[in-house]
Amino acid sequence: MRIHFIAIGGSAMHNLAIALHKKGYQISGSDDVIFEPAKSRLDKYNLLPEEMGWNPERISHDLDAVILGMHARIDNPELIKAQELGLKIYSYPEYIYEQSKNKLRVVIGGSHGKTTITSMILHVLNFYKRDFDYLVGAQLAGFETMVKVTEDAPVMIIEGDEYLSSPIDRRPKFHLYHANVAVISGIAWDHINVFPTYADYTEQFDKFINTIEAGGSLIYCKADKDLNEIVEHSKADVKKIAYAIPEHEIVNGITYLLPERTALKIFGDHNLMNLNAAKLVCNELDIDAKMFNEAISSFTGAAKRLEVISSDDLTNVYKDFAHSPSKLKATINAVKTQFTDRKLVACIELHTFSSLNKDFLKEYAGSMDNADDAIVFIDLKSFEQKRMEPFSEEDVREAFANPNLKFFNDAKELNAYLLGLNYRNANLLMMSSGNYAGFDLQELAASLKR
């Protein structure tokens, strides 16, 4: 098979390219810019384009397929050439289905917790040396790539994103996988550039349930009122399995599952609910509760999901991918609940299209109230890159409904403020889907005053 990737540098795209290369396919690709770690990974397998930019001469009848990344535009010259030649053009979720249509497919959907639930399942399956393929949205310990596709694995675990599949395929990715076992972790409005109302957004999850194969299983969070209503009204021919927070206790900053008192390396109500979802999926894959608990006790979390940057007896520093209001609130509450005797300094970088939309900003009201020191940072370049109208410090403070909130739009000033605080008996939580205008979190953590 000869396959060309348009926008090969994307997170999922470059991992899929490597996975297919390992499978023996002939892979080529193009992009206008490729950042690390994609650049080094592609180079390692000799898949890095020799020149950046788009060149229609790369597209010929010799190609068996073209895989189109979301980063490309509809007027991309390589895409236009592929269309003119009548080549088969896939989005990456469409191609993942092609690679897994003869396997049992587990698809994890929801507005939050997808990556963590998927990671937990992969960890447990790996612990028991099961043969499986996967697609996950973060780099995991023990896994070289974020995508694996083989001929022989009987099951594929897929993180099912609700965002669009490609510039020419406006269907949400998770609609294309046709799950045998599906998870919905919860619903919290996101991607307002695509789903301008909450009703538009929730409709995608209703449709997702209808894509589950007849006789399949739907595992869902019963703590989510709107999700429960959708599931209850669904006429889909599926087995419905609800989950909640498991019984547990917290002693000296460590969470234990009850009644077995299984010590965990993760914490927080949202992570415990994620754990229960993963346990129910594993049960569908013939891994019982006792086996699951033994394996999950060594799970340390997915990258950027309450990832520990540094830790000692007085201070922990975390980075987290939280960016939406629900994720922000859940992550802050998790750290405060786990360390009740420590002050919490929490900083969120508003970086996504939704979070930089002035109309959506009010959804953040009250989301940082549990932090002792609440900080919002916006890199002004983010507005420029997304061609959006900047808003003021007053707009942010009013939207978050927090008069004590601190606001920065200069990375150096933010860095200086954080270094000026005393972190004795205090934790620092840095949350973003961006990179804080590029400053080094490891260096920051090492320099904090205690």
Tab-separated table of C-alpha atoms in Angstrom:
chain	number	residue	atom	x	y	z
A	1	MET	CA	0.000	0.000	0.000
A	2	ARG	CA	1.224	3.505	-0.913
A	3	ILE	CA	-0.339	6.191	1.253
A	4	HIS	CA	0.275	9.941	1.293
A	5	PHE	CA	-0.472	12.072	4.361
A	6	ILE	CA	-1.487	15.699	3.783
A	7	ALA	CA	-0.577	17.527	7.048
A	8	ILE	CA	1.521	14.632	8.352
A	9	GLY	CA	2.826	16.647	11.333
A	10	GLY	CA	-0.424	16.512	13.331
A	11	SER	CA	-0.471	14.669	16.646
A	12	ALA	CA	-2.629	11.752	15.482
A	13	MET	CA	-1.483	12.005	11.859
A	14	HIS	CA	2.224	11.470	12.435
A	15	ASN	CA	1.554	8.624	14.854
A	16	LEU	CA	-0.721	6.904	12.322
A	17	ALA	CA	1.930	7.403	9.610
A	18	ILE	CA	4.533	5.688	11.822
A	19	ALA	CA	2.118	2.878	12.708
A	20	LEU	CA	1.375	2.162	9.031
A	21	HIS	CA	5.093	2.373	8.188
A	22	LYS	CA	5.728	-0.302	10.841
A	23	LYS	CA	2.991	-2.368	9.225
A	24	GLY	CA	4.982	-2.351	5.980
A	25	TYR	CA	3.130	0.354	4.047
A	26	GLN	CA	4.982	2.886	1.851
A	27	ILE	CA	4.336	6.260	3.469
A	28	SER	CA	4.940	9.791	2.173
A	29	GLY	CA	3.746	13.068	3.626
A	30	SER	CA	3.714	16.834	3.513
A	31	ASP	CA	3.102	19.805	5.794
A	32	ASP	CA	3.824	23.515	5.937
A	33	VAL	CA	5.386	23.318	9.415
A	34	ILE	CA	6.163	20.412	11.764
A	35	PHE	CA	6.936	20.881	15.462
A	36	GLU	CA	8.522	18.595	18.038
A	37	PRO	CA	8.065	15.819	18.978
A	38	ALA	CA	6.471	14.960	15.601
A	39	LYS	CA	9.538	16.214	13.708
A	40	SER	CA	12.008	13.911	15.490
A	41	ARG	CA	9.662	10.934	15.429
A	42	LEU	CA	9.051	11.217	11.696
A	43	ASP	CA	12.763	11.714	11.066
A	44	LYS	CA	13.567	8.569	13.074
A	45	TYR	CA	11.550	6.505	10.584
A	46	ASN	CA	12.725	8.486	7.526
A	47	LEU	CA	9.205	9.880	7.049
A	48	LEU	CA	10.008	13.571	7.509
A	49	PRO	CA	9.284	15.512	4.288
A	50	GLU	CA	12.482	16.718	2.615
A	51	GLU	CA	10.902	20.139	2.046
A	52	MET	CA	8.160	21.938	3.935
A	53	GLY	CA	5.145	23.164	1.978
A	54	TRP	CA	2.540	21.766	-0.388
A	55	ASN	CA	3.459	20.338	-3.782
A	56	PRO	CA	0.789	18.785	-6.050
A	57	GLU	CA	3.544	16.816	-7.849
A	58	ARG	CA	3.631	14.527	-4.807
A	59	ILE	CA	0.138	13.307	-5.763
A	60	SER	CA	-0.089	10.672	-8.505
A	61	HIS	CA	-2.158	7.693	-9.649
A	62	ASP	CA	0.416	5.437	-7.940
A	63	LEU	CA	-1.116	6.256	-4.541
A	64	ASP	CA	-3.597	3.780	-3.073
A	65	ALA	CA	-4.979	6.397	-0.676
A	66	VAL	CA	-4.554	9.906	0.704
A	67	ILE	CA	-5.136	10.668	4.388
A	68	LEU	CA	-6.160	14.277	5.005
A	69	GLY	CA	-5.347	16.028	8.278
A	70	MET	CA	-7.468	18.702	9.940
A	71	HIS	CA	-4.622	21.219	9.626
A	72	ALA	CA	-4.985	21.308	5.824
A	73	ARG	CA	-7.425	23.712	4.158
A	74	ILE	CA	-10.028	22.884	1.509
A	75	ASP	CA	-7.990	24.787	-1.108
A	76	ASN	CA	-4.812	22.770	-0.376
A	77	PRO	CA	-3.131	22.163	-3.771
A	78	GLU	CA	-2.317	18.530	-2.934
A	79	LEU	CA	-5.933	17.887	-1.898
A	80	ILE	CA	-7.219	19.488	-5.102
A	81	LYS	CA	-4.871	17.300	-7.177
A	82	ALA	CA	-6.007	14.157	-5.338
A	83	GLN	CA	-9.636	15.082	-5.989
A	84	GLU	CA	-8.928	15.724	-9.680
A	85	LEU	CA	-7.282	12.287	-10.002
A	86	GLY	CA	-10.193	10.597	-8.246
A	87	LEU	CA	-7.992	9.122	-5.519
A	88	LYS	CA	-9.563	7.680	-2.375
A	89	ILE	CA	-9.280	10.384	0.314
A	90	TYR	CA	-9.735	9.434	3.966
A	91	SER	CA	-9.842	11.427	7.170
A	92	TYR	CA	-7.688	9.731	9.813
A	93	PRO	CA	-10.717	8.471	11.842
A	94	GLU	CA	-12.183	7.050	8.641
A	95	TYR	CA	-8.920	5.215	7.986
A	96	ILE	CA	-8.736	3.977	11.584
A	97	TYR	CA	-12.133	2.354	11.018
A	98	GLU	CA	-10.845	0.747	7.811
A	99	GLN	CA	-7.982	-0.731	9.805
A	100	SER	CA	-10.216	-1.986	12.627
A	101	LYS	CA	-13.545	-2.955	11.019
A	102	ASN	CA	-12.868	-6.663	11.562
A	103	LYS	CA	-11.884	-6.162	15.215
A	104	LEU	CA	-13.860	-5.518	18.396
A	105	ARG	CA	-13.809	-1.724	18.740
A	106	VAL	CA	-13.888	0.044	22.108
A	107	VAL	CA	-14.523	3.800	21.672
A	108	ILE	CA	-14.152	6.240	24.572
A	109	GLY	CA	-16.100	9.476	24.064
A	110	GLY	CA	-17.070	12.421	26.263
A	111	SER	CA	-16.128	16.037	26.840
A	112	HIS	CA	-13.547	15.170	29.499
A	113	GLY	CA	-11.570	12.177	30.727
A	114	LYS	CA	-11.274	10.442	27.333
A	115	THR	CA	-7.487	10.281	27.304
A	116	THR	CA	-7.259	9.137	30.927
A	117	ILE	CA	-9.893	6.393	30.550
A	118	THR	CA	-8.244	5.175	27.337
A	119	SER	CA	-4.822	5.258	29.005
A	120	MET	CA	-6.082	3.251	31.982
A	121	ILE	CA	-7.513	0.555	29.710
A	122	LEU	CA	-4.256	0.356	27.731
A	123	HIS	CA	-2.248	0.130	30.944
A	124	VAL	CA	-4.325	-2.785	32.225
A	125	LEU	CA	-4.277	-4.648	28.892
A	126	ASN	CA	-0.519	-4.116	28.669
A	127	PHE	CA	-0.101	-5.334	32.260
A	128	TYR	CA	-1.661	-8.654	31.244
A	129	LYS	CA	0.191	-8.746	27.907
A	130	ARG	CA	-3.009	-8.761	25.870
A	131	ASP	CA	-2.751	-8.257	22.095
A	132	PHE	CA	-4.520	-5.024	21.105
A	133	ASP	CA	-4.386	-2.035	18.763
A	134	TYR	CA	-5.048	1.516	19.970
A	135	LEU	CA	-5.442	5.218	19.292
A	136	VAL	CA	-4.888	7.550	22.258
A	137	GLY	CA	-4.440	11.320	22.559
A	138	ALA	CA	-1.319	11.417	24.774
A	139	GLN	CA	2.103	9.841	25.009
A	140	LEU	CA	2.010	7.012	27.560
A	141	ALA	CA	4.781	5.338	29.528
A	142	GLY	CA	5.565	1.981	27.949
A	143	PHE	CA	4.099	2.905	24.541
A	144	GLU	CA	6.373	4.286	21.817
A	145	THR	CA	3.598	5.790	19.712
A	146	MET	CA	0.043	7.022	20.244
A	147	VAL	CA	-1.344	4.761	17.488
A	148	LYS	CA	-0.893	1.049	16.818
A	149	VAL	CA	-2.542	-0.846	13.955
A	150	THR	CA	-1.759	-4.487	13.152
A	151	GLU	CA	-3.344	-7.340	11.218
A	152	ASP	CA	-3.745	-9.778	14.096
A	153	ALA	CA	-4.863	-7.875	17.239
A	154	PRO	CA	-8.487	-8.868	17.994
A	155	VAL	CA	-9.469	-5.576	19.654
A	156	MET	CA	-8.775	-1.864	19.155
A	157	ILE	CA	-9.097	0.757	21.905
A	158	ILE	CA	-9.926	4.167	20.404
A	159	GLU	CA	-10.101	7.593	22.030
A	160	GLY	CA	-13.153	9.094	20.293
A	161	ASP	CA	-12.931	12.846	19.820
A	162	GLU	CA	-16.114	14.785	18.988
A	163	TYR	CA	-14.301	17.353	16.822
A	164	LEU	CA	-14.571	17.326	13.019
A	165	SER	CA	-12.892	14.565	11.005
A	166	SER	CA	-11.270	16.647	8.243
A	167	PRO	CA	-11.707	19.891	6.276
A	168	ILE	CA	-13.939	18.032	3.787
A	169	ASP	CA	-15.638	15.676	6.276
A	170	ARG	CA	-17.649	17.634	8.829
A	171	ARG	CA	-18.716	14.598	10.859
A	172	PRO	CA	-17.389	14.256	14.420
A	173	LYS	CA	-14.576	11.709	14.568
A	174	PHE	CA	-16.286	9.388	17.031
A	175	HIS	CA	-19.256	8.890	14.699
A	176	LEU	CA	-17.017	7.024	12.248
A	177	TYR	CA	-15.730	4.225	14.489
A	178	HIS	CA	-18.963	2.187	15.014
A	179	ALA	CA	-18.113	0.996	18.501
A	180	ASN	CA	-18.925	-2.437	19.897
A	181	VAL	CA	-18.250	-1.086	23.396
A	182	ALA	CA	-18.663	2.670	23.932
A	183	VAL	CA	-18.021	5.037	26.831
A	184	ILE	CA	-19.429	8.535	27.370
A	185	SER	CA	-17.668	10.194	30.305
A	186	GLY	CA	-19.871	13.302	30.435
A	187	ILE	CA	-20.969	16.314	28.420
A	188	ALA	CA	-19.690	19.889	28.831
A	189	TRP	CA	-20.065	22.349	25.956
A	190	ASP	CA	-16.910	22.775	23.850
A	191	HIS	CA	-15.813	23.542	20.259
A	192	ILE	CA	-18.242	26.442	19.868
A	193	ASN	CA	-16.715	27.332	16.488
A	194	VAL	CA	-18.284	24.110	15.195
A	195	PHE	CA	-21.208	23.614	17.604
A	196	PRO	CA	-22.495	27.156	18.258
A	197	THR	CA	-25.181	26.088	20.768
A	198	TYR	CA	-25.201	23.596	23.618
A	199	ALA	CA	-28.037	21.739	21.848
A	200	ASP	CA	-25.873	21.365	18.715
A	201	TYR	CA	-23.115	19.924	20.872
A	202	THR	CA	-25.227	17.460	22.906
A	203	GLU	CA	-26.852	16.198	19.706
A	204	GLN	CA	-23.504	14.737	18.643
A	205	PHE	CA	-23.521	12.389	21.647
A	206	ASP	CA	-27.064	11.256	20.895
A	207	LYS	CA	-25.902	10.458	17.351
A	208	PHE	CA	-22.828	8.683	18.736
A	209	ILE	CA	-25.044	6.284	20.698
A	210	ASN	CA	-26.849	5.440	17.471
A	211	THR	CA	-23.531	4.526	15.807
A	212	ILE	CA	-22.859	1.743	18.350
A	213	GLU	CA	-23.197	-1.698	16.750
A	214	ALA	CA	-26.524	-3.416	17.534
A	215	GLY	CA	-26.231	-5.467	20.719
A	216	GLY	CA	-23.184	-3.498	21.849
A	217	SER	CA	-22.569	-1.875	25.249
A	218	LEU	CA	-22.771	1.778	26.361
A	219	ILE	CA	-20.924	2.643	29.573
A	220	TYR	CA	-21.868	6.116	30.831
A	221	CYS	CA	-21.457	8.453	33.811
A	222	LYS	CA	-24.664	8.578	35.836
A	223	ALA	CA	-23.522	11.743	37.656
A	224	ASP	CA	-24.120	13.757	34.448
A	225	LYS	CA	-27.791	14.839	34.373
A	226	ASP	CA	-27.924	15.821	30.692
A	227	LEU	CA	-26.110	12.664	29.617
A	228	ASN	CA	-28.515	10.521	31.638
A	229	GLU	CA	-31.462	12.148	29.903
A	230	ILE	CA	-29.965	11.425	26.467
A	231	VAL	CA	-29.215	7.784	27.393
A	232	GLU	CA	-32.673	7.209	28.906
A	233	HIS	CA	-34.418	8.525	25.779
A	234	SER	CA	-32.186	6.630	23.359
A	235	LYS	CA	-33.876	3.787	21.468
A	236	ALA	CA	-30.543	2.308	20.342
A	237	ASP	CA	-30.220	-1.473	20.670
A	238	VAL	CA	-27.447	-1.398	23.269
A	239	LYS	CA	-26.807	-2.587	26.814
A	240	LYS	CA	-26.658	0.497	29.082
A	241	ILE	CA	-24.223	0.377	32.033
A	242	ALA	CA	-23.979	3.363	34.422
A	243	TYR	CA	-20.997	4.193	36.650
A	244	ALA	CA	-20.164	6.603	39.489
A	245	ILE	CA	-17.344	7.396	41.926
A	246	PRO	CA	-16.122	4.168	43.596
A	247	GLU	CA	-15.813	3.870	47.361
A	248	HIS	CA	-12.468	5.171	48.526
A	249	GLU	CA	-10.590	6.962	51.279
A	250	ILE	CA	-7.752	9.491	51.341
A	251	VAL	CA	-4.979	9.066	53.929
A	252	ASN	CA	-1.878	11.299	54.006
A	253	GLY	CA	-2.370	12.401	50.400
A	254	ILE	CA	-2.849	8.842	49.044
A	255	THR	CA	-6.166	7.541	47.680
A	256	TYR	CA	-7.185	3.943	48.457
A	257	LEU	CA	-9.929	1.971	46.684
A	258	LEU	CA	-12.276	0.234	49.109
A	259	PRO	CA	-12.952	-2.357	50.377
A	260	GLU	CA	-9.624	-3.893	49.248
A	261	ARG	CA	-7.680	-0.710	50.151
A	262	THR	CA	-5.849	-0.713	46.807
A	263	ALA	CA	-3.390	2.201	46.898
A	264	LEU	CA	-3.510	4.427	43.807
A	265	LYS	CA	-0.947	6.761	42.276
A	266	ILE	CA	-3.729	9.024	40.927
A	267	PHE	CA	-6.365	11.053	42.757
A	268	GLY	CA	-9.456	13.216	42.393
A	269	ASP	CA	-13.146	12.428	41.930
A	270	HIS	CA	-12.901	12.824	38.158
A	271	ASN	CA	-10.019	10.331	37.989
A	272	LEU	CA	-11.896	7.889	40.221
A	273	MET	CA	-14.893	8.071	37.892
A	274	ASN	CA	-12.538	7.562	34.943
A	275	LEU	CA	-11.183	4.513	36.748
A	276	ASN	CA	-14.665	3.037	37.151
A	277	ALA	CA	-15.365	3.539	33.435
A	278	ALA	CA	-12.108	1.784	32.565
A	279	LYS	CA	-12.924	-1.066	34.973
A	280	LEU	CA	-16.299	-1.649	33.266
A	281	VAL	CA	-14.650	-1.678	29.822
A	282	CYS	CA	-12.063	-4.181	31.025
A	283	ASN	CA	-14.856	-6.327	32.423
A	284	GLU	CA	-16.310	-6.431	28.890
A	285	LEU	CA	-12.853	-7.649	27.791
A	286	ASP	CA	-12.822	-10.486	30.377
A	287	ILE	CA	-10.652	-8.782	32.992
A	288	ASP	CA	-12.398	-9.018	36.367
A	289	ALA	CA	-12.368	-6.440	39.182
A	290	LYS	CA	-9.594	-8.154	41.165
A	291	MET	CA	-7.322	-8.320	38.112
A	292	PHE	CA	-8.144	-4.708	37.228
A	293	ASN	CA	-7.305	-3.391	40.711
A	294	GLU	CA	-3.966	-5.203	40.715
A	295	ALA	CA	-3.010	-3.628	37.387
A	296	ILE	CA	-4.367	-0.130	37.965
A	297	SER	CA	-2.419	0.329	41.206
A	298	SER	CA	0.714	1.024	39.120
A	299	PHE	CA	-0.974	3.508	36.747
A	300	THR	CA	0.674	6.932	37.094
A	301	GLY	CA	-1.525	8.912	34.686
A	302	ALA	CA	-1.410	10.182	31.126
A	303	ALA	CA	0.947	12.958	30.025
A	304	LYS	CA	-0.262	16.441	31.030
A	305	ARG	CA	-3.111	14.994	33.127
A	306	LEU	CA	-2.180	16.073	36.659
A	307	GLU	CA	1.374	15.245	35.681
A	308	VAL	CA	3.850	15.807	38.517
A	309	ILE	CA	6.630	18.223	37.543
A	310	SER	CA	8.239	18.182	40.984
A	311	SER	CA	7.330	16.924	44.442
A	312	ASP	CA	8.683	17.130	47.978
A	313	ASP	CA	7.337	17.197	51.545
A	314	LEU	CA	6.167	20.814	51.228
A	315	THR	CA	5.202	21.410	47.599
A	316	ASN	CA	3.908	19.618	44.519
A	317	VAL	CA	3.940	21.209	41.061
A	318	TYR	CA	1.517	19.831	38.462
A	319	LYS	CA	0.798	20.499	34.835
A	320	ASP	CA	-2.558	19.599	33.386
A	321	PHE	CA	-4.297	19.783	30.009
A	322	ALA	CA	-7.429	21.329	31.582
A	323	HIS	CA	-8.799	24.171	29.467
A	324	SER	CA	-12.609	23.938	29.444
A	325	PRO	CA	-14.655	25.193	32.446
A	326	SER	CA	-15.633	21.704	33.642
A	327	LYS	CA	-12.065	20.370	33.395
A	328	LEU	CA	-10.695	23.438	35.145
A	329	LYS	CA	-13.104	23.119	38.075
A	330	ALA	CA	-12.620	19.351	38.430
A	331	THR	CA	-8.813	19.569	38.376
A	332	ILE	CA	-8.658	22.377	40.954
A	333	ASN	CA	-11.092	20.545	43.251
A	334	ALA	CA	-9.084	17.321	42.931
A	335	VAL	CA	-5.837	18.931	44.158
A	336	LYS	CA	-7.595	20.824	46.977
A	337	THR	CA	-9.383	17.691	48.188
A	338	GLN	CA	-6.208	15.597	48.085
A	339	PHE	CA	-4.123	18.187	50.010
A	340	THR	CA	-6.541	19.939	52.352
A	341	ASP	CA	-3.749	21.441	54.481
A	342	ARG	CA	-1.931	23.073	51.553
A	343	LYS	CA	-2.594	26.348	49.793
A	344	LEU	CA	-3.302	26.013	46.060
A	345	VAL	CA	-1.920	28.384	43.424
A	346	ALA	CA	-3.788	27.622	40.195
A	347	CYS	CA	-3.034	29.136	36.786
A	348	ILE	CA	-5.013	28.601	33.584
A	349	GLU	CA	-3.864	29.682	30.125
A	350	LEU	CA	-6.833	30.520	27.895
A	351	HIS	CA	-5.696	29.190	24.549
A	352	THR	CA	-8.475	27.384	22.642
A	353	PHE	CA	-10.908	28.992	20.213
A	354	SER	CA	-13.768	28.501	22.680
A	355	SER	CA	-11.911	29.952	25.672
A	356	LEU	CA	-10.875	33.035	23.665
A	357	ASN	CA	-14.450	33.691	22.553
A	358	LYS	CA	-15.925	36.546	24.607
A	359	ASP	CA	-19.437	35.089	24.483
A	360	PHE	CA	-18.227	31.696	25.767
A	361	LEU	CA	-16.027	33.227	28.491
A	362	LYS	CA	-18.952	33.507	30.935
A	363	GLU	CA	-19.068	29.680	31.066
A	364	TYR	CA	-15.988	29.933	33.339
A	365	ALA	CA	-17.955	31.635	36.143
A	366	GLY	CA	-16.980	30.149	39.510
A	367	SER	CA	-14.621	27.581	37.980
A	368	MET	CA	-11.559	28.792	39.958
A	369	ASP	CA	-13.263	29.635	43.257
A	370	ASN	CA	-11.638	26.710	45.081
A	371	ALA	CA	-8.105	27.978	44.362
A	372	ASP	CA	-6.443	30.113	47.051
A	373	ASP	CA	-4.611	32.095	44.361
A	374	ALA	CA	-6.433	32.067	40.998
A	375	ILE	CA	-4.533	33.250	37.926
A	376	VAL	CA	-5.558	33.597	34.260
A	377	PHE	CA	-2.951	34.001	31.520
A	378	ILE	CA	-3.504	34.815	27.852
A	379	ASP	CA	-0.687	35.073	25.334
A	380	LEU	CA	-1.756	38.004	23.128
A	381	LYS	CA	-0.355	36.150	20.112
A	382	SER	CA	-3.164	33.605	20.549
A	383	PHE	CA	-5.713	36.250	19.602
A	384	GLU	CA	-3.624	37.191	16.558
A	385	GLN	CA	-3.162	33.600	15.420
A	386	LYS	CA	-6.886	32.879	15.689
A	387	ARG	CA	-7.818	36.307	14.280
A	388	MET	CA	-9.999	37.076	17.271
A	389	GLU	CA	-10.783	40.292	19.113
A	390	PRO	CA	-8.779	40.584	22.377
A	391	PHE	CA	-10.644	41.181	25.625
A	392	SER	CA	-9.555	43.026	28.744
A	393	GLU	CA	-8.597	42.097	32.283
A	394	GLU	CA	-11.979	43.429	33.419
A	395	ASP	CA	-13.755	41.146	30.945
A	396	VAL	CA	-11.896	38.130	32.346
A	397	ARG	CA	-12.471	38.983	36.000
A	398	GLU	CA	-16.173	39.616	35.373
A	399	ALA	CA	-16.613	36.381	33.384
A	400	PHE	CA	-14.901	34.242	36.049
A	401	ALA	CA	-17.007	36.013	38.703
A	402	ASN	CA	-13.949	36.165	40.934
A	403	PRO	CA	-12.884	39.638	42.182
A	404	ASN	CA	-9.592	38.267	43.566
A	405	LEU	CA	-8.516	36.683	40.283
A	406	LYS	CA	-5.178	37.829	38.877
A	407	PHE	CA	-4.680	38.351	35.142
A	408	PHE	CA	-1.514	38.345	32.998
A	409	ASN	CA	-0.939	38.671	29.271
A	410	ASP	CA	2.859	38.814	29.481
A	411	ALA	CA	4.698	35.532	30.152
A	412	LYS	CA	7.653	37.253	31.854
A	413	GLU	CA	5.359	39.070	34.265
A	414	LEU	CA	3.527	35.837	35.052
A	415	ASN	CA	6.818	34.039	35.642
A	416	ALA	CA	8.033	36.799	37.968
A	417	TYR	CA	4.768	36.737	39.943
A	418	LEU	CA	4.889	32.956	40.404
A	419	LEU	CA	8.535	33.068	41.503
A	420	GLY	CA	7.706	35.797	44.014
A	421	LEU	CA	5.300	33.590	45.997
A	422	ASN	CA	6.224	31.350	48.934
A	423	TYR	CA	5.318	27.692	48.336
A	424	ARG	CA	5.881	26.311	51.813
A	425	ASN	CA	2.864	24.006	52.318
A	426	ALA	CA	1.498	25.024	48.928
A	427	ASN	CA	0.915	23.346	45.550
A	428	LEU	CA	1.203	24.923	42.123
A	429	LEU	CA	-1.156	23.798	39.347
A	430	MET	CA	-0.405	24.948	35.788
A	431	MET	CA	-3.228	24.235	33.325
A	432	SER	CA	-3.179	24.740	29.558
A	433	SER	CA	-3.621	23.114	26.169
A	434	GLY	CA	-0.916	25.560	25.009
A	435	ASN	CA	2.599	26.201	26.340
A	436	TYR	CA	2.542	29.480	28.320
A	437	ALA	CA	4.294	31.310	25.469
A	438	GLY	CA	7.115	28.772	25.722
A	439	PHE	CA	8.531	29.213	29.214
A	440	ASP	CA	10.066	26.185	30.935
A	441	LEU	CA	7.848	24.610	33.625
A	442	GLN	CA	10.689	22.368	34.861
A	443	GLU	CA	12.892	25.393	35.416
A	444	LEU	CA	10.012	27.242	37.104
A	445	ALA	CA	9.359	24.321	39.472
A	446	ALA	CA	13.047	24.093	40.416
A	447	SER	CA	13.185	27.836	41.231
A	448	LEU	CA	10.134	28.150	43.517
A	449	LYS	CA	10.663	29.580	47.008
A	450	ARG	CA	9.748	27.259	49.872
